[in-house]
CSV table of C-alpha atoms and ligand atoms in Angstrom, one decimal:
chain,number,residue,atom,x,y,z
O,531,MET,CA,137.3,113.6,90.5
O,532,LYS,CA,134.7,113.7,87.8
O,533,THR,CA,131.1,112.8,88.7
O,534,PRO,CA,130.5,109.5,86.9
O,535,LEU,CA,128.0,109.5,84.1
O,536,THR,CA,124.7,107.9,85.1
O,537,THR,CA,124.8,104.5,83.6
O,538,PHE,CA,122.2,101.8,83.2
O,539,LEU,CA,122.4,98.3,82.0
O,540,HIS,CA,119.6,96.2,80.7
O,541,VAL,CA,120.3,92.5,81.0
O,542,ASP,CA,118.2,90.0,79.2
O,543,MET,CA,118.8,86.3,79.1
O,544,ASP,CA,118.8,84.7,75.6
O,545,ALA,CA,116.0,82.3,74.8
O,546,PHE,CA,115.7,81.8,78.5
O,547,PHE,CA,113.4,78.8,79.0
O,548,ALA,CA,114.9,77.1,75.9
O,549,ALA,CA,118.4,77.8,76.9
O,550,VAL,CA,117.8,76.3,80.4
O,551,GLU,CA,116.4,73.2,78.6
O,552,GLN,CA,119.4,72.9,76.4
O,553,ARG,CA,121.8,73.4,79.3
O,554,ASP,CA,120.1,70.8,81.4
O,555,ASN,CA,119.9,68.3,78.6
O,556,PRO,CA,123.0,68.4,76.4
O,557,GLU,CA,121.2,66.4,73.7
O,558,LEU,CA,119.1,69.5,72.9
O,559,ARG,CA,122.1,71.7,72.3
O,560,GLY,CA,122.4,73.2,68.8
O,561,LYS,CA,118.9,72.0,68.0
O,562,PRO,CA,115.6,73.8,67.4
O,563,VAL,CA,114.0,73.5,70.8
O,564,ILE,CA,110.4,74.8,71.3
O,565,VAL,CA,109.2,75.2,74.8
O,566,GLY,CA,105.4,75.4,75.4
O,567,ALA,CA,102.3,73.6,74.5
O,568,PRO,CA,102.7,70.3,72.6
O,569,PRO,CA,102.5,70.7,68.8
O,570,ASP,CA,99.3,68.7,68.5
O,571,ALA,CA,97.5,70.6,71.3
O,572,ARG,CA,95.9,73.9,71.7
O,573,GLY,CA,98.2,76.4,73.3
O,574,VAL,CA,101.2,78.5,72.5
O,575,VAL,CA,104.9,78.6,72.3
O,576,SER,CA,106.5,80.1,75.4
O,577,THR,CA,109.8,80.6,73.7
O,578,CYS,CA,112.2,78.7,71.4
O,579,SER,CA,115.9,78.4,70.8
O,580,TYR,CA,117.6,80.6,68.3
O,581,GLU,CA,117.9,77.5,66.0
O,582,ALA,CA,114.1,77.3,65.9
O,583,ARG,CA,113.7,81.0,65.3
O,584,LYS,CA,115.3,80.6,61.9
O,585,PHE,CA,112.1,78.8,60.9
O,586,GLY,CA,110.0,81.7,62.0
O,587,VAL,CA,108.9,80.2,65.3
O,588,HIS,CA,108.5,82.8,68.1
O,589,SER,CA,106.9,83.3,71.5
O,590,ALA,CA,103.1,83.4,71.7
O,591,MET,CA,102.7,81.6,68.4
O,592,PRO,CA,100.2,78.7,68.5
O,593,SER,CA,102.2,75.5,68.8
O,594,ARG,CA,100.3,74.0,65.9
O,595,GLN,CA,101.5,76.8,63.7
O,596,ALA,CA,105.0,76.3,65.0
O,597,TYR,CA,104.8,72.7,64.1
O,598,LYS,CA,104.0,73.6,60.5
O,599,LEU,CA,107.0,75.8,60.3
O,600,CYS,CA,109.3,73.5,62.2
O,601,PRO,CA,108.1,69.9,62.2
O,602,HIS,CA,111.5,68.6,63.1
O,603,GLY,CA,111.7,70.8,66.2
O,604,ILE,CA,112.0,69.3,69.7
O,605,TYR,CA,108.9,70.2,71.6
O,606,VAL,CA,109.3,70.3,75.4
O,607,SER,CA,106.8,71.5,78.0
O,608,CYS,CA,107.5,74.3,80.5
O,609,ARG,CA,109.2,73.6,83.8
O,610,GLY,CA,108.3,76.8,85.5
O,611,LYS,CA,109.8,75.8,88.9
O,612,ARG,CA,113.2,75.1,87.2
O,613,TYR,CA,113.2,78.4,85.4
O,614,GLY,CA,112.3,80.2,88.6
O,615,GLU,CA,115.4,78.6,90.3
O,616,VAL,CA,117.7,79.6,87.5
O,617,SER,CA,116.2,83.1,87.5
O,618,LYS,CA,117.1,83.4,91.2
O,619,GLN,CA,120.7,82.5,90.4
O,620,VAL,CA,120.9,85.1,87.6
O,621,PHE,CA,119.6,87.8,89.9
O,622,ALA,CA,122.0,86.7,92.6
O,623,ILE,CA,124.8,87.4,90.2
O,624,LEU,CA,123.4,90.8,89.1
O,625,GLU,CA,123.1,91.8,92.8
O,626,GLN,CA,126.9,91.3,93.2
O,627,TYR,CA,127.4,94.3,90.9
O,628,THR,CA,125.1,96.8,92.4
O,629,PRO,CA,122.2,96.9,95.0
O,630,PHE,CA,120.2,98.8,92.4
O,631,VAL,CA,118.7,96.0,90.4
O,632,GLU,CA,115.1,96.4,89.1
O,633,PRO,CA,113.6,93.1,87.9
O,634,LEU,CA,111.4,93.5,84.8
O,635,SER,CA,110.6,89.8,84.3
O,636,ILE,CA,111.9,86.4,85.0
O,637,ASP,CA,114.9,86.9,82.8
O,638,GLU,CA,115.4,90.6,82.5
O,639,ALA,CA,116.5,93.5,84.8
O,640,PHE,CA,117.7,97.0,84.8
O,641,LEU,CA,120.9,97.8,86.8
O,642,ASP,CA,122.1,101.3,87.8
O,643,ILE,CA,125.9,100.9,87.9
O,644,THR,CA,126.7,104.6,88.2
O,645,GLY,CA,128.3,104.2,91.6
O,646,SER,CA,130.1,100.9,91.2
O,647,MET,CA,131.2,100.6,87.5
O,648,HIS,CA,134.6,102.2,87.9
O,649,LEU,CA,135.5,99.6,90.4
O,650,ARG,CA,135.3,97.1,87.6
O,651,GLY,CA,137.1,99.3,85.0
O,652,GLY,CA,134.1,101.1,83.6
O,653,ASP,CA,130.7,100.5,82.1
O,654,ILE,CA,131.7,98.1,79.3
O,655,ALA,CA,134.0,96.1,81.5
O,656,THR,CA,131.2,95.8,84.1
O,657,ALA,CA,128.8,94.6,81.5
O,658,GLU,CA,131.4,92.1,80.1
O,659,ALA,CA,132.1,90.9,83.7
O,660,ILE,CA,128.4,90.1,84.2
O,661,ARG,CA,128.2,88.3,80.9
O,662,THR,CA,131.3,86.3,81.7
O,663,GLN,CA,130.1,85.4,85.2
O,664,ILE,CA,126.7,84.3,83.9
O,665,ARG,CA,128.4,82.2,81.2
O,666,ASP,CA,130.9,80.6,83.5
O,667,GLU,CA,128.7,79.9,86.5
O,668,LEU,CA,125.4,79.2,84.8
O,669,GLN,CA,126.4,78.1,81.3
O,670,LEU,CA,123.9,80.5,79.9
O,671,THR,CA,124.2,83.6,77.8
O,672,ALA,CA,122.8,87.1,78.4
O,673,SER,CA,122.6,90.1,76.2
O,674,ILE,CA,123.3,93.5,77.7
O,675,GLY,CA,122.6,97.1,76.6
O,676,VAL,CA,124.7,99.9,78.2
O,677,ALA,CA,123.3,103.4,78.1
O,678,GLY,CA,122.6,106.6,80.0
O,679,ASN,CA,119.0,105.7,80.6
O,680,LYS,CA,116.6,102.8,81.0
O,681,TYR,CA,114.9,103.2,77.6
O,682,LEU,CA,118.1,103.2,75.6
O,683,ALA,CA,119.6,100.4,77.6
O,684,LYS,CA,116.6,98.2,76.9
O,685,LEU,CA,116.5,99.0,73.3
O,686,ALA,CA,120.2,98.2,73.0
O,687,SER,CA,120.1,94.8,74.8
O,688,ASP,CA,117.9,93.6,72.0
O,689,MET,CA,120.1,94.8,69.1
O,690,ASN,CA,122.8,92.1,69.1
O,691,LYS,CA,120.9,89.1,70.5
O,692,PRO,CA,121.9,86.4,71.3
O,693,ASP,CA,125.1,86.8,73.4
O,694,GLY,CA,125.5,90.5,72.5
O,695,LEU,CA,126.8,93.6,74.1
O,696,THR,CA,125.5,97.0,72.7
O,697,VAL,CA,126.8,100.3,73.9
O,698,VAL,CA,124.7,103.4,73.2
O,699,PRO,CA,126.6,106.7,72.6
O,700,ARG,CA,126.3,109.5,75.1
O,701,ASP,CA,126.4,112.6,73.0
O,702,PRO,CA,122.9,113.8,72.3
O,703,ALA,CA,123.7,114.2,68.5
O,704,ASP,CA,125.1,110.7,68.4
O,705,ILE,CA,122.1,109.3,70.3
O,706,ALA,CA,119.8,111.0,67.7
O,707,ASN,CA,121.8,109.4,64.9
O,708,PHE,CA,121.8,106.0,66.6
O,709,LEU,CA,118.0,106.2,66.9
O,710,ALA,CA,117.1,107.7,63.5
O,711,PRO,CA,117.2,104.5,61.4
O,712,LEU,CA,115.2,102.4,63.9
O,713,PRO,CA,111.5,101.6,63.2
O,714,ILE,CA,109.1,103.6,65.4
O,715,ARG,CA,107.9,100.4,67.0
O,716,ARG,CA,111.1,100.4,68.9
O,717,ILE,CA,110.0,103.4,70.9
O,718,TRP,CA,109.1,101.9,74.2
O,719,GLY,CA,105.4,102.5,75.1
O,720,ILE,CA,104.3,103.1,71.5
O,721,GLY,CA,101.2,101.1,70.9
O,722,GLU,CA,99.6,99.6,67.8
O,723,LYS,CA,97.2,102.6,67.5
O,724,SER,CA,99.9,105.3,67.6
O,725,ALA,CA,102.1,103.2,65.3
O,726,ALA,CA,99.2,102.9,62.8
O,727,ARG,CA,98.5,106.6,62.9
O,728,LEU,CA,102.1,107.4,62.2
O,729,ALA,CA,102.3,104.8,59.5
O,730,ALA,CA,99.2,106.4,57.8
O,731,LYS,CA,101.3,109.6,57.6
O,732,GLY,CA,104.2,107.7,56.1
O,733,ILE,CA,106.2,107.8,59.3
O,734,SER,CA,108.0,104.5,59.9
O,735,HIS,CA,111.4,105.5,61.4
O,736,ILE,CA,112.4,107.4,64.5
O,737,GLY,CA,114.4,109.9,62.4
O,738,GLN,CA,111.1,111.1,60.8
O,739,ILE,CA,109.7,111.9,64.3
O,740,GLN,CA,112.9,113.7,65.1
O,741,ALA,CA,112.3,115.9,62.0
O,742,MET,CA,108.8,116.8,63.1
O,743,SER,CA,108.1,119.9,65.2
O,744,ARG,CA,106.5,119.5,68.7
O,745,ASP,CA,103.5,121.4,67.3
O,746,GLN,CA,103.0,118.8,64.6
O,747,LEU,CA,103.3,116.0,67.0
O,748,THR,CA,100.9,117.7,69.5
O,749,GLN,CA,98.3,118.2,66.7
O,750,MET,CA,98.4,114.5,65.9
O,751,PHE,CA,98.6,113.0,69.4
O,752,GLY,CA,97.8,115.6,72.0
O,753,GLU,CA,100.3,117.1,74.4
O,754,ARG,CA,101.1,114.1,76.6
O,755,THR,CA,101.8,111.5,73.9
O,756,ALA,CA,103.6,114.1,71.7
O,757,GLU,CA,105.9,114.9,74.6
O,758,HIS,CA,106.6,111.2,75.2
O,759,LEU,CA,107.3,110.6,71.5
O,760,TYR,CA,109.5,113.7,71.2
O,761,GLN,CA,111.6,112.7,74.2
O,762,ARG,CA,111.9,109.1,73.2
O,763,ALA,CA,112.8,110.0,69.6
O,764,PHE,CA,115.8,111.9,71.0
O,765,GLY,CA,116.6,109.2,73.5
O,766,ILE,CA,115.5,111.1,76.6
O,767,ASP,CA,114.2,109.1,79.6
O,768,HIS,CA,114.5,110.3,83.2
O,769,ARG,CA,113.1,107.2,85.0
O,770,ARG,CA,115.1,105.8,87.9
O,771,ILE,CA,115.6,102.3,89.0
O,772,VAL,CA,112.8,101.1,91.2
O,773,THR,CA,113.9,98.5,93.7
O,774,GLU,CA,112.1,96.9,96.6
O,775,SER,CA,113.7,99.5,98.8
O,776,THR,CA,112.2,102.4,96.8
O,777,ASP,CA,110.2,103.4,99.8
O,778,LYS,CA,108.6,106.7,100.8
O,779,SER,CA,111.1,107.0,103.6
O,780,ILE,CA,114.4,105.5,104.6
O,781,SER,CA,115.7,105.2,108.2
O,782,ASN,CA,118.3,103.4,110.3
O,783,GLU,CA,118.7,103.2,114.0
O,784,HIS,CA,121.2,101.9,116.5
O,785,THR,CA,120.6,100.6,120.1
O,786,PHE,CA,123.7,100.8,122.3
O,787,GLY,CA,124.8,97.7,124.1
O,788,THR,CA,124.9,99.7,127.3
O,789,ASP,CA,123.3,103.1,127.6
O,790,CYS,CA,125.7,105.6,126.2
O,791,THR,CA,127.0,108.4,128.4
O,792,ASP,CA,129.6,109.8,126.0
O,793,TRP,CA,128.0,112.4,123.8
O,794,LYS,CA,130.8,112.2,121.3
O,795,THR,CA,129.9,108.5,120.7
O,796,VAL,CA,126.3,109.5,120.2
O,797,GLU,CA,127.4,112.0,117.6
O,798,ARG,CA,129.7,109.4,115.9
O,799,THR,CA,126.8,106.9,115.8
O,800,LEU,CA,124.5,109.5,114.3
O,801,LEU,CA,127.0,110.3,111.7
O,802,ALA,CA,127.3,106.7,110.6
O,803,LEU,CA,123.5,106.4,110.5
O,804,ILE,CA,123.2,109.5,108.3
O,805,GLU,CA,125.8,108.3,105.9
O,806,LYS,CA,124.1,104.9,105.6
O,807,VAL,CA,120.8,106.7,104.9
O,808,GLY,CA,122.5,109.0,102.3
O,809,GLY,CA,124.1,105.9,100.7
O,810,ARG,CA,120.7,104.3,100.3
O,811,LEU,CA,119.1,107.5,98.9
O,812,ARG,CA,121.6,108.6,96.3
O,813,PRO,CA,121.9,105.7,93.8
O,814,SER,CA,118.2,106.2,92.8
O,815,GLN,CA,118.9,109.9,92.6
O,816,ARG,CA,116.0,110.6,95.0
O,817,THR,CA,116.1,113.7,97.3
O,818,ALA,CA,114.5,114.0,100.7
O,819,CYS,CA,112.4,116.9,102.0
O,820,THR,CA,112.6,116.1,105.7
O,821,VAL,CA,115.1,114.6,108.1
O,822,HIS,CA,114.0,112.8,111.3
O,823,LEU,CA,116.0,112.2,114.5
O,824,LYS,CA,115.0,109.7,117.1
O,825,LEU,CA,116.5,109.5,120.5
O,826,ARG,CA,115.6,107.1,123.3
O,827,TRP,CA,116.9,107.9,126.7
O,828,SER,CA,117.9,105.4,129.4
O,829,ASP,CA,114.5,105.7,131.0
O,830,PHE,CA,112.9,104.6,127.7
O,831,LYS,CA,111.4,108.0,127.0
O,832,THR,CA,111.6,108.4,123.3
O,833,ILE,CA,111.6,111.6,121.3
O,834,THR,CA,111.4,112.3,117.6
O,835,ARG,CA,112.3,115.6,116.0
O,836,GLN,CA,112.2,116.7,112.4
O,837,LEU,CA,113.5,119.4,110.2
O,838,ARG,CA,112.6,120.4,106.6
O,839,LEU,CA,115.3,120.5,104.0
O,840,ASP,CA,114.9,123.4,101.6
O,841,PRO,CA,115.7,122.7,98.8
O,842,PRO,CA,115.4,118.9,99.1
O,843,THR,CA,118.7,117.0,99.0
O,844,HIS,CA,120.6,113.7,98.9
O,845,GLN,CA,123.9,115.1,99.9
O,846,ASP,CA,125.5,113.7,103.0
O,847,ARG,CA,126.9,117.1,104.0
O,848,ARG,CA,123.4,118.7,104.1
O,849,LEU,CA,121.9,115.6,105.8
O,850,ILE,CA,124.6,115.7,108.4
O,851,ASP,CA,124.1,119.4,109.1
O,852,ALA,CA,120.4,118.9,109.6
O,853,GLY,CA,120.8,115.8,111.7
O,854,PHE,CA,123.3,117.5,113.9
O,855,GLU,CA,121.2,120.6,114.3
O,856,LEU,CA,118.5,118.4,115.7
O,857,LEU,CA,120.8,116.4,117.9
O,858,THR,CA,122.5,119.5,119.4
O,859,ARG,CA,119.1,120.9,120.4
O,860,GLU,CA,118.5,117.8,122.5
O,861,LYS,CA,121.9,117.5,124.2
O,862,SER,CA,121.5,116.6,127.8
O,863,GLY,CA,123.4,114.7,130.4
O,864,GLN,CA,121.1,111.7,130.2
O,865,PRO,CA,122.4,108.4,128.9
O,866,VAL,CA,121.2,107.5,125.5
O,867,ARG,CA,119.8,104.1,124.7
O,868,LEU,CA,119.0,104.4,121.0
O,869,VAL,CA,119.7,106.9,118.2
O,870,GLY,CA,117.9,106.8,114.9
O,871,PHE,CA,118.0,108.9,111.7
O,872,GLY,CA,115.7,108.9,108.8
O,873,VAL,CA,114.5,110.9,105.7
O,874,SER,CA,111.1,111.2,104.2
O,875,GLY,CA,109.3,113.1,101.5
O,876,LEU,CA,111.4,111.4,98.9
O,877,SER,CA,111.1,112.4,95.3
O,878,GLY,CA,109.7,109.6,93.3
O,879,GLU,CA,109.9,108.3,89.8
O,880,THR,CA,109.6,111.7,88.2
O,881,ASP,CA,112.4,113.7,86.8
O,882,ASP,CA,113.6,115.2,90.0
O,883,THR,CA,116.5,117.2,88.6
O,884,ASP,CA,114.5,120.4,89.2
O,885,LEU,CA,114.3,119.6,92.9
O,886,ILE,CA,118.1,119.8,93.2
O,887,GLN,CA,118.5,123.1,91.5
O,888,PRO,CA,120.2,125.6,93.7
O,889,ASP,CA,118.1,128.3,95.3
O,890,LEU,CA,117.9,131.0,92.8
O,891,PHE,CA,117.5,133.7,95.4
O,892,GLY,CA,120.3,132.5,97.7
O,893,GLU,CA,124.0,132.4,97.2
O,894,THR,CA,123.5,130.7,93.9
O,895,TYR,CA,127.1,130.5,92.7
O,896,GLY,CA,128.8,129.7,96.0
O,897,GLN,CA,126.1,127.1,96.9
O,898,GLN,CA,126.2,125.6,93.4
O,899,ALA,CA,130.0,125.1,93.6
O,900,GLU,CA,129.6,123.6,97.1
O,901,ASP,CA,126.8,121.3,95.9
O,902,GLU,CA,129.0,120.0,93.1
O,903,ARG,CA,131.8,119.3,95.5
O,904,ASN,CA,129.4,117.5,97.8
O,905,VAL,CA,128.0,115.4,95.0
O,906,GLU,CA,131.5,114.4,93.9
O,907,LEU,CA,132.5,113.5,97.4
O,908,ASP,CA,129.3,111.5,98.0
O,909,ALA,CA,129.9,109.6,94.8
O,910,ALA,CA,133.4,108.7,95.8
O,911,VAL,CA,132.4,107.6,99.3
O,912,ASP,CA,129.5,105.5,97.9
O,913,ALA,CA,131.7,103.8,95.4
O,914,ILE,CA,134.3,102.8,98.1
O,915,ARG,CA,131.5,101.6,100.4
O,916,GLN,CA,130.0,99.5,97.7
O,917,GLN,CA,133.3,97.6,97.4
O,918,PHE,CA,134.6,97.6,101.0
O,919,GLY,CA,131.5,98.0,103.1
O,920,THR,CA,130.6,100.9,105.4
O,921,SER,CA,133.9,100.7,107.3
O,922,GLY,CA,135.8,101.3,104.1
O,923,VAL,CA,135.8,105.1,104.4
O,924,LYS,CA,135.1,107.5,107.2
O,925,ARG,CA,134.7,111.3,107.0
O,926,GLY,CA,137.8,113.1,108.3
O,927,ASP,CA,136.0,115.8,110.2
O,928,TRP,CA,134.3,113.6,112.8
L,239,LIG,P1,111.9,86.9,76.6
L,239,LIG,O1,113.1,87.5,77.3
L,239,LIG,O2,111.0,87.9,75.9
L,239,LIG,O3,112.4,85.9,75.6
L,239,LIG,P2,113.6,84.9,75.6
L,239,LIG,O4,114.5,85.0,76.8
L,239,LIG,O5,113.0,83.5,75.4
L,239,LIG,O6,114.3,85.2,74.2
L,239,LIG,P3,115.2,86.5,73.9
L,239,LIG,O7,116.6,86.0,73.6
L,239,LIG,O8,114.6,87.1,72.8
L,239,LIG,O9,115.2,87.4,75.2
L,239,LIG,O10,111.1,86.1,77.7
L,239,LIG,C1,111.7,85.4,78.8
L,239,LIG,C2,111.0,84.1,79.0
L,239,LIG,O11,109.6,84.4,79.3
L,239,LIG,C3,111.0,83.2,77.8
L,239,LIG,O12,112.1,82.4,77.8
L,239,LIG,C4,109.7,82.4,78.0
L,239,LIG,C5,108.8,83.4,78.7
L,239,LIG,N1,107.8,83.9,77.8
L,239,LIG,C6,106.6,83.3,77.7
L,239,LIG,O13,106.3,82.3,78.4
L,239,LIG,N2,105.7,83.8,76.8
L,239,LIG,C7,105.9,84.9,76.0
L,239,LIG,O14,105.1,85.3,75.2
L,239,LIG,C8,107.2,85.6,76.2
L,239,LIG,C9,107.5,86.8,75.3
L,239,LIG,C10,108.1,85.0,77.1
L,240,LIG,MG1,115.2,87.0,77.3
């Protein structure tokens, strides 16, 4: 089985506040609706329907100015509570597709669908299923970008708004061609100042940055910004999804209904806990440096033991080996009340691919081949679990 390509979606609702107003009040449909401060008052437009955008009205524009551009518009005030309710419904839909949903704003989110997309027939089918469900259940439209990283997915979701689906190619040369004609302002994180400095040099499109050497960029912007620009110009972005569960450690524990005297049952329970932890670790591609075992005996005496993982890992096989090494050391005839397993020292937002390189001084090739098999197996197990729950698949060797 091939390891699935890392795939991100960026989902962004179309003209969100205005679309909710049009949905809740059918008289507003098909009309230029402007949500925000009244046209005769101080204050700005929060958003407006696409019908109003044709007149040049946009978010953050003073409402008085909007009125000059679109006097026949229908001006409605914000109903924050209502938009909050609908936002919750949108996120509830997104969470049906993957637990890895990173909210960006009230109407926008990143999703990592790497582990789940093939259950819906692939990346595009998953994106289409989300759009259809939002349309059918909420009578609203969303635009989605599909890509190999967050930056490209966000850029893409904006390219065919409203009600659009945009898929970014995967081949590096195709990505470079895809980005080349876009204005430099589309590079996420590029500020007014950097844009102005580039414009002063006649640089207006991403393709022109692609044509510059790193040295040229470094001279203009310093090393950090140059590196950022260079990477983004070629569509490189290693950031992971950040969910609420992106903690510094992950653990699970189980208390037996009656104290457990059967060591095999303790082992089986530990295995299930390790796989749960591994399943929570992998989708964000984080690796752990340390595993922790917790045991509480029938007399309530509790012990915790830990073991370092070198190199850090997110593979079930290696977590299992470490967890069982710790458990075996503690084997005794005493009944067990609780068993727990956790990992800590998690790699964060950085590009952590260097952390999962095989040990160069060890059995590089053998280990690498085994690592690849483990990664594939974990991906398959995770995908089945996402659909059928943790009982959907069990490892054969326990
Ligand atoms: P956006 O997603 O930026 O805009 P949008 O959903 O209205 O339109 P688009 O189709 O281009 O995505 O913002 C989401 C909501 O956030 C928007 O409906 C209203 C609110 N908002 C403001 O109140 N003020 C602002 O300046 C912006 C940009 C958004
Ligand atoms: Mg939006």
